[in-house]
Short mmCIF file of C-alpha atoms and ligand atoms in Angstrom, two decimals:
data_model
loop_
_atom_site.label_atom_id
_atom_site.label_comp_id
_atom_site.label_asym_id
_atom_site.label_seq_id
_atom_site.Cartn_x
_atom_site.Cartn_y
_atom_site.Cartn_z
CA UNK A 1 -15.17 -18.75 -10.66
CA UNK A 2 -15.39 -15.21 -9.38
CA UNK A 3 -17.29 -12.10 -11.02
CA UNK A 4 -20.15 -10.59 -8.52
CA UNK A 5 -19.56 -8.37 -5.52
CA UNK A 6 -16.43 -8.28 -3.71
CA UNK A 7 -17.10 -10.31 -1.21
CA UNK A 8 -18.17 -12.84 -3.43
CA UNK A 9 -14.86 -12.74 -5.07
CA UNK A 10 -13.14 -12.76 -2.71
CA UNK A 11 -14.26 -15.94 -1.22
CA UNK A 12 -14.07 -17.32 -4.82
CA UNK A 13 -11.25 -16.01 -7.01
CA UNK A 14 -8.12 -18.34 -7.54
CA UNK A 15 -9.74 -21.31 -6.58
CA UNK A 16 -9.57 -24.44 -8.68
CA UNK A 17 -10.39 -28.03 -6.45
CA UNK A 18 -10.98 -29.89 -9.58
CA UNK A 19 -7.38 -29.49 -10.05
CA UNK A 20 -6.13 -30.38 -6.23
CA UNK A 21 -8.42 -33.53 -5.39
CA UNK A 22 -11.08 -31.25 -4.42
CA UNK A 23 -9.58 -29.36 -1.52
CA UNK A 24 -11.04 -26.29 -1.60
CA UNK A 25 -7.26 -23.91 -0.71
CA UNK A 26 -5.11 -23.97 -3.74
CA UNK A 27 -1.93 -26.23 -2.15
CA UNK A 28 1.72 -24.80 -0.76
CA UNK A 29 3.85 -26.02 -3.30
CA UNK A 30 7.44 -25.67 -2.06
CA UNK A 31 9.22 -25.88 -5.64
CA UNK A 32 12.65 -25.07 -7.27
CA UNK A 33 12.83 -27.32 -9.90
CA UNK A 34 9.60 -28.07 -11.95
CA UNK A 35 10.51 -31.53 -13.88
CA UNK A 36 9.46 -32.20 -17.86
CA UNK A 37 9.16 -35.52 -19.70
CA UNK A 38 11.27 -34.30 -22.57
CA UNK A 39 13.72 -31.18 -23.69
CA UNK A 40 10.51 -30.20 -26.13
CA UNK A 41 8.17 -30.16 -23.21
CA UNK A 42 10.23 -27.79 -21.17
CA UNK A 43 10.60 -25.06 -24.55
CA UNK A 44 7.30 -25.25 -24.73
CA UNK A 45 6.16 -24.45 -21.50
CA UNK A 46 9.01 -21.19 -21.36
CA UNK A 47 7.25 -20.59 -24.42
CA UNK A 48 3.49 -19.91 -23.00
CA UNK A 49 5.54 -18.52 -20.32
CA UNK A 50 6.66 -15.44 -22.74
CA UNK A 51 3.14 -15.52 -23.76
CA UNK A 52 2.44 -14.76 -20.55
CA UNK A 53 0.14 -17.78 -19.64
CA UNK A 54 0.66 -19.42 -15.97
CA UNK A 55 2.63 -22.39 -16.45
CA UNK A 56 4.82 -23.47 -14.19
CA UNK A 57 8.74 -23.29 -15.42
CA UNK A 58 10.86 -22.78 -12.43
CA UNK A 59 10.27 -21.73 -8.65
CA UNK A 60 11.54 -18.21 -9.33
CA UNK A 61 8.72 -17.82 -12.19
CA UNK A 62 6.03 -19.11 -9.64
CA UNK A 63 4.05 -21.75 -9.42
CA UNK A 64 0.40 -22.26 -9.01
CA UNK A 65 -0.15 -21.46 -5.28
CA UNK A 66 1.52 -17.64 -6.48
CA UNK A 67 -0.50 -18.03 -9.60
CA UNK A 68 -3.80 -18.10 -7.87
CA UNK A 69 -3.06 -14.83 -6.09
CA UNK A 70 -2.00 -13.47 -9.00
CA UNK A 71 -4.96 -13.66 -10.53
CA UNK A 72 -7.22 -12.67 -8.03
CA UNK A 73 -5.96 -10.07 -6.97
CA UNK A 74 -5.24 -8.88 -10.49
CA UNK A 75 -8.89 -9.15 -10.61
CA UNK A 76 -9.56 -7.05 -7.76
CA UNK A 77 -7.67 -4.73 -8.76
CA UNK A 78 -8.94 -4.66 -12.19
CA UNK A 79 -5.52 -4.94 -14.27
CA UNK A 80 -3.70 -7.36 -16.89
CA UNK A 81 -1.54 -9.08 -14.87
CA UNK A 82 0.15 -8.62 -11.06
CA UNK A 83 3.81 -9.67 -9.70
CA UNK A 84 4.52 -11.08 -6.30
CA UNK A 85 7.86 -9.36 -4.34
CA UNK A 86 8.95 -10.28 -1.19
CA UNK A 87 7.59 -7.40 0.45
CA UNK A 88 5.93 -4.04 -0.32
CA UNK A 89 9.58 -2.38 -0.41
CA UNK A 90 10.84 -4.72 -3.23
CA UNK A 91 7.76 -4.21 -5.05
CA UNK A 92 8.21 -0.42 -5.32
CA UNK A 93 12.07 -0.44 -6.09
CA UNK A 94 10.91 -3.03 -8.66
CA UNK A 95 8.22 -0.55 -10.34
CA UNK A 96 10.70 2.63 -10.02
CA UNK A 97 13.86 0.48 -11.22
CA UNK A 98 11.28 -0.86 -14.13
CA UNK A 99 10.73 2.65 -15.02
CA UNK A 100 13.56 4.59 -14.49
CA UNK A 101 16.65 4.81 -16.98
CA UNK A 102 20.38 6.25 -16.24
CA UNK A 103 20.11 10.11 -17.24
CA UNK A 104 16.05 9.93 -16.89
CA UNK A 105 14.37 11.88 -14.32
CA UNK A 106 11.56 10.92 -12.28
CA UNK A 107 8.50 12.67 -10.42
CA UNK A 108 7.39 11.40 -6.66
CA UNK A 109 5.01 12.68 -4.47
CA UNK A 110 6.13 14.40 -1.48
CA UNK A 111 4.06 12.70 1.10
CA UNK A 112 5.72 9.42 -0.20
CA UNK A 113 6.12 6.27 2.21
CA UNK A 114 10.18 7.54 3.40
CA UNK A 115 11.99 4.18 2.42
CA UNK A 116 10.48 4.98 -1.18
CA UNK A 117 12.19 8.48 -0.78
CA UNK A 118 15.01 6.61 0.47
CA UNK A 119 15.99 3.95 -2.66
CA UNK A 120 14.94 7.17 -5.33
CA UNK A 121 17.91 9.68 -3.27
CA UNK A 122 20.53 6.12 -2.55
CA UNK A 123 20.44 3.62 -5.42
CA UNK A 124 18.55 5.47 -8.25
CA UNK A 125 20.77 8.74 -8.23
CA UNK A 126 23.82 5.96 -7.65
CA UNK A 127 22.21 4.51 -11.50
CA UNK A 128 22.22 8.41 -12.59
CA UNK A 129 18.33 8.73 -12.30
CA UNK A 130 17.08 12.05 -11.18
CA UNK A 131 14.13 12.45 -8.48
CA UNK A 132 12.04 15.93 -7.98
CA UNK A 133 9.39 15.52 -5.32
CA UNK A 134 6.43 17.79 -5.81
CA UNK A 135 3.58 19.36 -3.77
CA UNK A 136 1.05 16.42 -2.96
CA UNK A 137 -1.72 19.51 -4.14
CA UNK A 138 -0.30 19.83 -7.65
CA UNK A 139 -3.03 18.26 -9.50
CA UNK A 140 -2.97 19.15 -13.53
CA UNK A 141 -0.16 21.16 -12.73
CA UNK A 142 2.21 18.43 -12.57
CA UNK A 143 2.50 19.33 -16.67
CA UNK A 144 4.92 21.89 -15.42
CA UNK A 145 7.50 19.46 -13.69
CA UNK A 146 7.65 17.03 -16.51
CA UNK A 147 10.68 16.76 -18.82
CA UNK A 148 11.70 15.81 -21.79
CA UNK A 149 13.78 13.05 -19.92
CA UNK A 150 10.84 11.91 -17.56
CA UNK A 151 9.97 8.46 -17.22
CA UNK A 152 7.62 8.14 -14.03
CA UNK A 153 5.51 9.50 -11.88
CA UNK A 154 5.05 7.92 -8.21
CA UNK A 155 2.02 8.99 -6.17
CA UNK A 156 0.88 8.02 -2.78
CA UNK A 157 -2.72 8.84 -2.02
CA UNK A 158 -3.09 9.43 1.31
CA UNK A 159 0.61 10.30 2.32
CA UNK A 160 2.21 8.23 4.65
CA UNK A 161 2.05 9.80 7.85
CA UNK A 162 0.04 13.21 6.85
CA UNK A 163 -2.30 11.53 4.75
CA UNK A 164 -2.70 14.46 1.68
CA UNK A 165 -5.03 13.15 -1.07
CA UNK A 166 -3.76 13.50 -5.05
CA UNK A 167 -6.19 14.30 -7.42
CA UNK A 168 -5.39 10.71 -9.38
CA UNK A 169 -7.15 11.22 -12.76
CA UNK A 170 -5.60 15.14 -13.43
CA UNK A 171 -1.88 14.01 -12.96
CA UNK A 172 -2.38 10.66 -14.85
CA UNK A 173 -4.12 12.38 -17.61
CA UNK A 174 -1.11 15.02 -17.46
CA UNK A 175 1.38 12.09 -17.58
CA UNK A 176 0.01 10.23 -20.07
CA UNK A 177 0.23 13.13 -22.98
CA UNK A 178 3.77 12.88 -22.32
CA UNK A 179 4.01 9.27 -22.44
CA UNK A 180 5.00 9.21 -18.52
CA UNK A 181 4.23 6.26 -16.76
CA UNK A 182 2.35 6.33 -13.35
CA UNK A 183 2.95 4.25 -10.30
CA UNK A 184 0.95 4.43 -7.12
CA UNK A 185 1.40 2.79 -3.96
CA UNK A 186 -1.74 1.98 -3.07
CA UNK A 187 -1.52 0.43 0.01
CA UNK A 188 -3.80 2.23 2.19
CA UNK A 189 -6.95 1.70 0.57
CA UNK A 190 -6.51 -1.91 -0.53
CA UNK A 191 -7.52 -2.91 -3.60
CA UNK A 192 -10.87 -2.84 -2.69
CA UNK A 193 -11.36 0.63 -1.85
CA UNK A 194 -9.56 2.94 -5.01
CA UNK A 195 -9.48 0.73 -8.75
CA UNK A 196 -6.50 3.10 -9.07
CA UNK A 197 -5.92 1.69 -12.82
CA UNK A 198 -9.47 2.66 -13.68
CA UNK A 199 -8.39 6.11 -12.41
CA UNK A 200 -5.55 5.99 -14.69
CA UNK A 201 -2.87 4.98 -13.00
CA UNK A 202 -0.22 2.20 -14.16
CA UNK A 203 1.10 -0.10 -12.08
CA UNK A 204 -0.68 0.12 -8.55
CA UNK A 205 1.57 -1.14 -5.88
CA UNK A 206 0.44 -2.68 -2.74
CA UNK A 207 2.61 -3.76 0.61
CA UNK A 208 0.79 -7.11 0.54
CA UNK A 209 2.14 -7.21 4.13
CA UNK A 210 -0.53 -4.61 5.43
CA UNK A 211 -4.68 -5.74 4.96
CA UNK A 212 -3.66 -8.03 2.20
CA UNK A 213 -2.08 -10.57 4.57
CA UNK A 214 -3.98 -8.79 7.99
CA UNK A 215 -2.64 -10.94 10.86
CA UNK A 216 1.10 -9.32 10.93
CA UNK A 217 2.41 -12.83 10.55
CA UNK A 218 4.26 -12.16 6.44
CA UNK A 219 6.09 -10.02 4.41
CA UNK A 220 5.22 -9.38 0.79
CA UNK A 221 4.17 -7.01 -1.97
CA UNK A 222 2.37 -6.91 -5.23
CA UNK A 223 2.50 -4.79 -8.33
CA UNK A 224 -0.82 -4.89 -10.42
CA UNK A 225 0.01 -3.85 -13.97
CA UNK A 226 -2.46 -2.87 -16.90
CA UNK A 227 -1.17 -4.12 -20.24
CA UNK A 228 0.86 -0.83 -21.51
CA UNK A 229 2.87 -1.54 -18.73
CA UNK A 230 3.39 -5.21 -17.73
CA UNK A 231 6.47 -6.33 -20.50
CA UNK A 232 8.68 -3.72 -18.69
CA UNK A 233 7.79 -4.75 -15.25
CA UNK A 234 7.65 -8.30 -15.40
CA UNK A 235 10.98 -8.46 -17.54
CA UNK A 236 13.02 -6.07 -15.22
CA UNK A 237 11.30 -7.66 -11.82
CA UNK A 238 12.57 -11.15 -13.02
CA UNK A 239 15.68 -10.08 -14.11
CA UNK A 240 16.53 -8.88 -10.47
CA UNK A 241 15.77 -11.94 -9.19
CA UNK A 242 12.30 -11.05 -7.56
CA UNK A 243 10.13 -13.55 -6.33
CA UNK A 244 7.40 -14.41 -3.25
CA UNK A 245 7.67 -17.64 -1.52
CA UNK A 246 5.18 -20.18 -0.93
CA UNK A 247 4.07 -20.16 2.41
CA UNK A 248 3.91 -16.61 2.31
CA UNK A 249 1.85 -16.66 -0.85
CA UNK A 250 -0.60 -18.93 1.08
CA UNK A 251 -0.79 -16.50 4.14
CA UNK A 252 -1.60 -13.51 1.68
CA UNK A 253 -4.23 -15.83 0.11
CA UNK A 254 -5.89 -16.56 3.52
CA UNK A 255 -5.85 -12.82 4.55
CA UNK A 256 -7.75 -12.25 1.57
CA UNK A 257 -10.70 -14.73 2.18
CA UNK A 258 -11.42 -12.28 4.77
CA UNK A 259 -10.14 -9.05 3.87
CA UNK A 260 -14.34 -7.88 3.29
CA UNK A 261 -15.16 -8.42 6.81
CA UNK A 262 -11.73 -7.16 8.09
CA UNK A 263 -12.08 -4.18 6.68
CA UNK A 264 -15.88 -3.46 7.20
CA UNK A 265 -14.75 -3.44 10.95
CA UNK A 266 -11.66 -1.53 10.69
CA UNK A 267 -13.60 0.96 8.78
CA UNK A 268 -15.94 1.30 10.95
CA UNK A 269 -14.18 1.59 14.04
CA UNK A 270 -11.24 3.90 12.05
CA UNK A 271 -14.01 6.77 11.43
CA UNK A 272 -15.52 5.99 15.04
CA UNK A 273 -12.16 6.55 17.25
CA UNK A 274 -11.54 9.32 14.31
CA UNK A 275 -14.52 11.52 15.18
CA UNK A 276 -14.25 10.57 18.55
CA UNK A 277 -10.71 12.28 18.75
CA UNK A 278 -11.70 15.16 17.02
CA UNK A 279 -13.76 15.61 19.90
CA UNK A 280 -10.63 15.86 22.43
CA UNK A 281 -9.31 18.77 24.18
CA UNK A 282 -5.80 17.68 23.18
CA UNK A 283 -6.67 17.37 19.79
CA UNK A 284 -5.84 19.85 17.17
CA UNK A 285 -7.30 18.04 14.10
CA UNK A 286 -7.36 14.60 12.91
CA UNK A 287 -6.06 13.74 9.42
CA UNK A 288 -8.38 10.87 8.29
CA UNK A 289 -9.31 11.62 4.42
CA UNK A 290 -12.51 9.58 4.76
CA UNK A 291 -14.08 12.09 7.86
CA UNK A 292 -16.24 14.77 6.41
CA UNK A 293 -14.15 17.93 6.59
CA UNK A 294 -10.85 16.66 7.21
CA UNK A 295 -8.18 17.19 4.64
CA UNK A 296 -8.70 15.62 1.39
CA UNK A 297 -12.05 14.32 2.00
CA UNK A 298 -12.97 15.70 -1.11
CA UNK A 299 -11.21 13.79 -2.91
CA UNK A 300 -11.39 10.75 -1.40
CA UNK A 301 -15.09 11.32 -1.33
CA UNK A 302 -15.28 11.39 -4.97
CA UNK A 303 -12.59 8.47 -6.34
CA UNK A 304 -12.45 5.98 -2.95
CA UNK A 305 -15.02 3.90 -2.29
CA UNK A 306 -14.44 2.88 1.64
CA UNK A 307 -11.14 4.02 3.88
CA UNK A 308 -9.33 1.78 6.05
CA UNK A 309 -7.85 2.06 9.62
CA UNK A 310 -4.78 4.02 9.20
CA UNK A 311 -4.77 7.76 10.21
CA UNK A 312 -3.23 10.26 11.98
CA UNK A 313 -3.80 12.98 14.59
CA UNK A 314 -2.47 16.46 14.89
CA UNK A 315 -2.14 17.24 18.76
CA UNK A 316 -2.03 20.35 20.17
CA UNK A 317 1.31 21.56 20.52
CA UNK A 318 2.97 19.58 23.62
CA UNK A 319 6.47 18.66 24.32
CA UNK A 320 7.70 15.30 22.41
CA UNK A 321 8.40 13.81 26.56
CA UNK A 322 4.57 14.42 26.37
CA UNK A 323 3.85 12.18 23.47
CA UNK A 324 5.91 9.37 23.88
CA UNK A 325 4.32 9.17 27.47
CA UNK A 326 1.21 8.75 25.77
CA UNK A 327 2.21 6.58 23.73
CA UNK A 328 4.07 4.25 26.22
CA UNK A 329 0.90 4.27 28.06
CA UNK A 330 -1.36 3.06 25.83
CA UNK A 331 -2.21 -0.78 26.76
CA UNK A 332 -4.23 -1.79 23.35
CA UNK A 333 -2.03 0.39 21.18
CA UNK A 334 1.08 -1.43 20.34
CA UNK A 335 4.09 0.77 19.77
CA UNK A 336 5.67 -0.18 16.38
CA UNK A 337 5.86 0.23 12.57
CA UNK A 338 3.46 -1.60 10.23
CA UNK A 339 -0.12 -1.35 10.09
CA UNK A 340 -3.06 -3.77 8.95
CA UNK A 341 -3.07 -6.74 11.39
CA UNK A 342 -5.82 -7.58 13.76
CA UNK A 343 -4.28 -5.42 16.54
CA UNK A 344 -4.48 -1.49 17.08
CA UNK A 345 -0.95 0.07 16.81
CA UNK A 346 0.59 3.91 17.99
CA UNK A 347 3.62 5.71 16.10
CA UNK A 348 4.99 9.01 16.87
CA UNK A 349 5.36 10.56 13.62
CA UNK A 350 8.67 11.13 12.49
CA UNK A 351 8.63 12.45 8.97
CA UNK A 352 9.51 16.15 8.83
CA UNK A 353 12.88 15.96 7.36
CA UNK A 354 11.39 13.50 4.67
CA UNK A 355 9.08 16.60 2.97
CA UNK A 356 11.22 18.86 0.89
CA UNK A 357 8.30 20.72 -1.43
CA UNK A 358 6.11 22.33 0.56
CA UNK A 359 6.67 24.01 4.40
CA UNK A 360 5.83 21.58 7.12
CA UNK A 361 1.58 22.59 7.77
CA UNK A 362 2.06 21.67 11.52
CA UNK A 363 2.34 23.25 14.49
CA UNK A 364 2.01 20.52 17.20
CA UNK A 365 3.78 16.69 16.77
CA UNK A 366 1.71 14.20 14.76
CA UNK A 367 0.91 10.62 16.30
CA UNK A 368 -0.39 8.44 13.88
CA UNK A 369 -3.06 5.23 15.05
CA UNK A 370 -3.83 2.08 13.29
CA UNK A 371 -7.28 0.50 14.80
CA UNK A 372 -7.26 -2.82 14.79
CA UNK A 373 -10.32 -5.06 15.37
CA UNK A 374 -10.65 -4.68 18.92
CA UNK A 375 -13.90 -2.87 20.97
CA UNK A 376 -14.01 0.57 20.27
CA UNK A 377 -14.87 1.29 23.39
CA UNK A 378 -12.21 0.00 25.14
CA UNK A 379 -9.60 1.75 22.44
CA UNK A 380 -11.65 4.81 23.72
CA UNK A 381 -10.72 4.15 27.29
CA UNK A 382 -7.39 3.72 26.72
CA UNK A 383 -6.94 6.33 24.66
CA UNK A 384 -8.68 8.35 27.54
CA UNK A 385 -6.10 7.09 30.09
CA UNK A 386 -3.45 8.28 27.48
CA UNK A 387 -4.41 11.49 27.21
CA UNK A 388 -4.86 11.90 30.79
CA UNK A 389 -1.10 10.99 31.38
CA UNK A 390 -0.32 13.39 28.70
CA UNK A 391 -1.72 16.15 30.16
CA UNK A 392 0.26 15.22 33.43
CA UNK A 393 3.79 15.36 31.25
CA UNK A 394 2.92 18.27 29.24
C1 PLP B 1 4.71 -0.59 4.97
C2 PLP B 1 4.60 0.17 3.72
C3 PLP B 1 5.33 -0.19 2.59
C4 PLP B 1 6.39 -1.25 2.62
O1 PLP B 1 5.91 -2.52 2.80
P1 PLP B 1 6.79 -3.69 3.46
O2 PLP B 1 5.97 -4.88 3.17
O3 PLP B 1 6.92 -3.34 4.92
O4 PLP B 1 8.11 -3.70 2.76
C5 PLP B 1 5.09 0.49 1.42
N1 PLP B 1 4.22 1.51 1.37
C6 PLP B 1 3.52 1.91 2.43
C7 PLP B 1 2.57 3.04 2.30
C8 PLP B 1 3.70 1.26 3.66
O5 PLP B 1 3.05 1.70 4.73
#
């Protein structure tokens, strides 16, 4: 099944009732051990397992509730094959310890997600890997950073909390004369929104827990490969142990029945409260790659095909006793980490000390917003009551 527009495969990838007594859901199969009928029987099935077909071996390896999201959302994302992690954290120190090697030296973006940042300066220097983090701007000019000794490159388009585009193709192209790998994390656009191995990249990397999942009820990640690069993450991702379980695999698969619609809506009402803001008195700019004008939109107007929820705003400079009371005001806008449930969310943004290549651009504290599928226009009137008690605290 599958193949058509997205929506269509979304509903249809990974499905197989001839195989479950019709029912249409793939089953949760809650397996460690997967029995044979004979010793022969079990070599052969680790055998197709090395060829990399989906048979199940053991409940570490997967079995075929995991299998079905692997391949859908390998298809999606238009790549060889995909891994499930735990979460979208294990999935990234899974690509960077796939592709990193003691005396190597690696390349991440500057605007990258700060726990990212966090296992390249703790566990990979502790393993004697090397991390330079560059100018989210560089483009082609990345040539000039890589080494002899370089192994991968780790991008993050937009930034986590300032949202800078990367111009994808230039530094892939860039990479791959020197035989560099790429990783992405690609959470914010989904796999729907930026093919990012069509755009050159490796191994795109997705916190499944975000739009993937959408109802802030799981944790887990995914690492879509393309074929140059699947033996070396697959082998080093199941020799640490790496695995998603079950009824998590079955929450990501119903998140993505619906993930079309989802993000039609969040979309929609992203770029709505977006130009909306940029409308505010308070406001200095708002730092949503998809709104004509804003930073990056060039970029993102030119490899993305559709933006999701997740931006951030630049306020006019205000004390941080100011913010927070806006924030702790807001009655729709949950205060907390995480982003791409049903529900809108507010985060002061905290980041400064995590960007180390280029000056900090702002002048007045950045608040970043997820909009979750709720009425714009009550968002609007809450964020209207916000700002009012901000301007009272200021
Ligand atoms: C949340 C997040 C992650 C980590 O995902 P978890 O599932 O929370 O471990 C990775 N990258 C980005 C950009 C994120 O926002």
């Amino acid at each position: 099944m599958g193949k058509g527009h997205v929506e269509t495969e979304l509903v249809t990838l990974g499905r197989d009732p001839e195989r479950f007594a019709g029912a249409v859901n793939v089953p949760v199969f809650r397996t460690s051990t997967v029995l044979f009928e004979t010793v022969a029987a079990m070599d052969a099935a680790s055998a197709a397992r090395a060829r990399d077909e989906m048979v199940p071996t053991y409940g570490r390896g997967g079995m075929p509730t995991a299998f079905a999201l692997n391949e859908a959302l390998t298809a999606l994302e238009g790549g060889y094959r995909s891994y499930l992690y735990p979460s979208g954290l294990a999935a990234l120190a899974g690509a960077l310890t796939s592709f990193s090697r003691a005396g190597g030296h690696i390349l991440v973006v500057d605007c990258a997600y700060a726990p990212t940042r966090h296992f390249c300066n703790g566990t990979l220097r502790r393993m004697g890997v090397e991390t330079t983090y560059f100018d989210p701007a560089i483009g082609a000019g990345i040539a000039d950073l890589i080494r002899p000794e370089t192994t991968a490159i780790m991008l993050e388009a937009p930034g986590s909390h300032t949202f800078e585009m990367q111009d994808v193709p230039a530094i892939a192209e860039a990479a791959h004369k020197r035989g560099v790998t790429v990783l992405m994390d690609n959470t914010w656009a989904t796999p729907l929104f930026f093919k990012a191995i069509a755009h050159g990249v490796d191994v795109s990397i997705h916190s499944a827990t975000k739009y993937i999942v959408g109802h802030s009820d799981a944790m887990m990640g995914v690492c879509i490969a393309n074929k140059a690069s699947w033996r070396q993450l697959t082998t080093t991702s199941y020799e640490l142990g790496y695995c998603a379980g079950p009824d998590d695999v079955n929450l990501a698969q119903r998140g993505l029945r619906t993930m079309a619609v989802r993000l039609a809506r969040h979309q929609a009402s992203g770029l709505d409260v977006a130009e909306w803001l940029r409308g505010r008195p308070e406001v200095k700019q708002v730092l949503h790659p998809a709104l004509p004008g804003a930073p990056g939109h060039d970029i993102w107007k030119r490899d993305f095909t559709g933006a999701s929820s997740l931006f951030g705003i630049e306020l006019k400079p205000c004390s941080e006793q100011a913010v927070n009371a806006f924030a702790d005001s807001l009655e729709l806008f949950g205060i907390g980490t995480s982003w791409g449930g049903y529900e809108s969310l507010v985060l002061p943004t905290r980041v400064r000390k995590d960007r180390t290549a280029t000056p900090w651009l702002f002048e007045g504290p950045l608040v970043r917003l997820h909009i979750g599928l709720e009425a714009v226009d009550d968002l609007k009137k809450d964020l209207d009551n916000g700002f009012r008690v901000l301007r009272q605290t200021a």
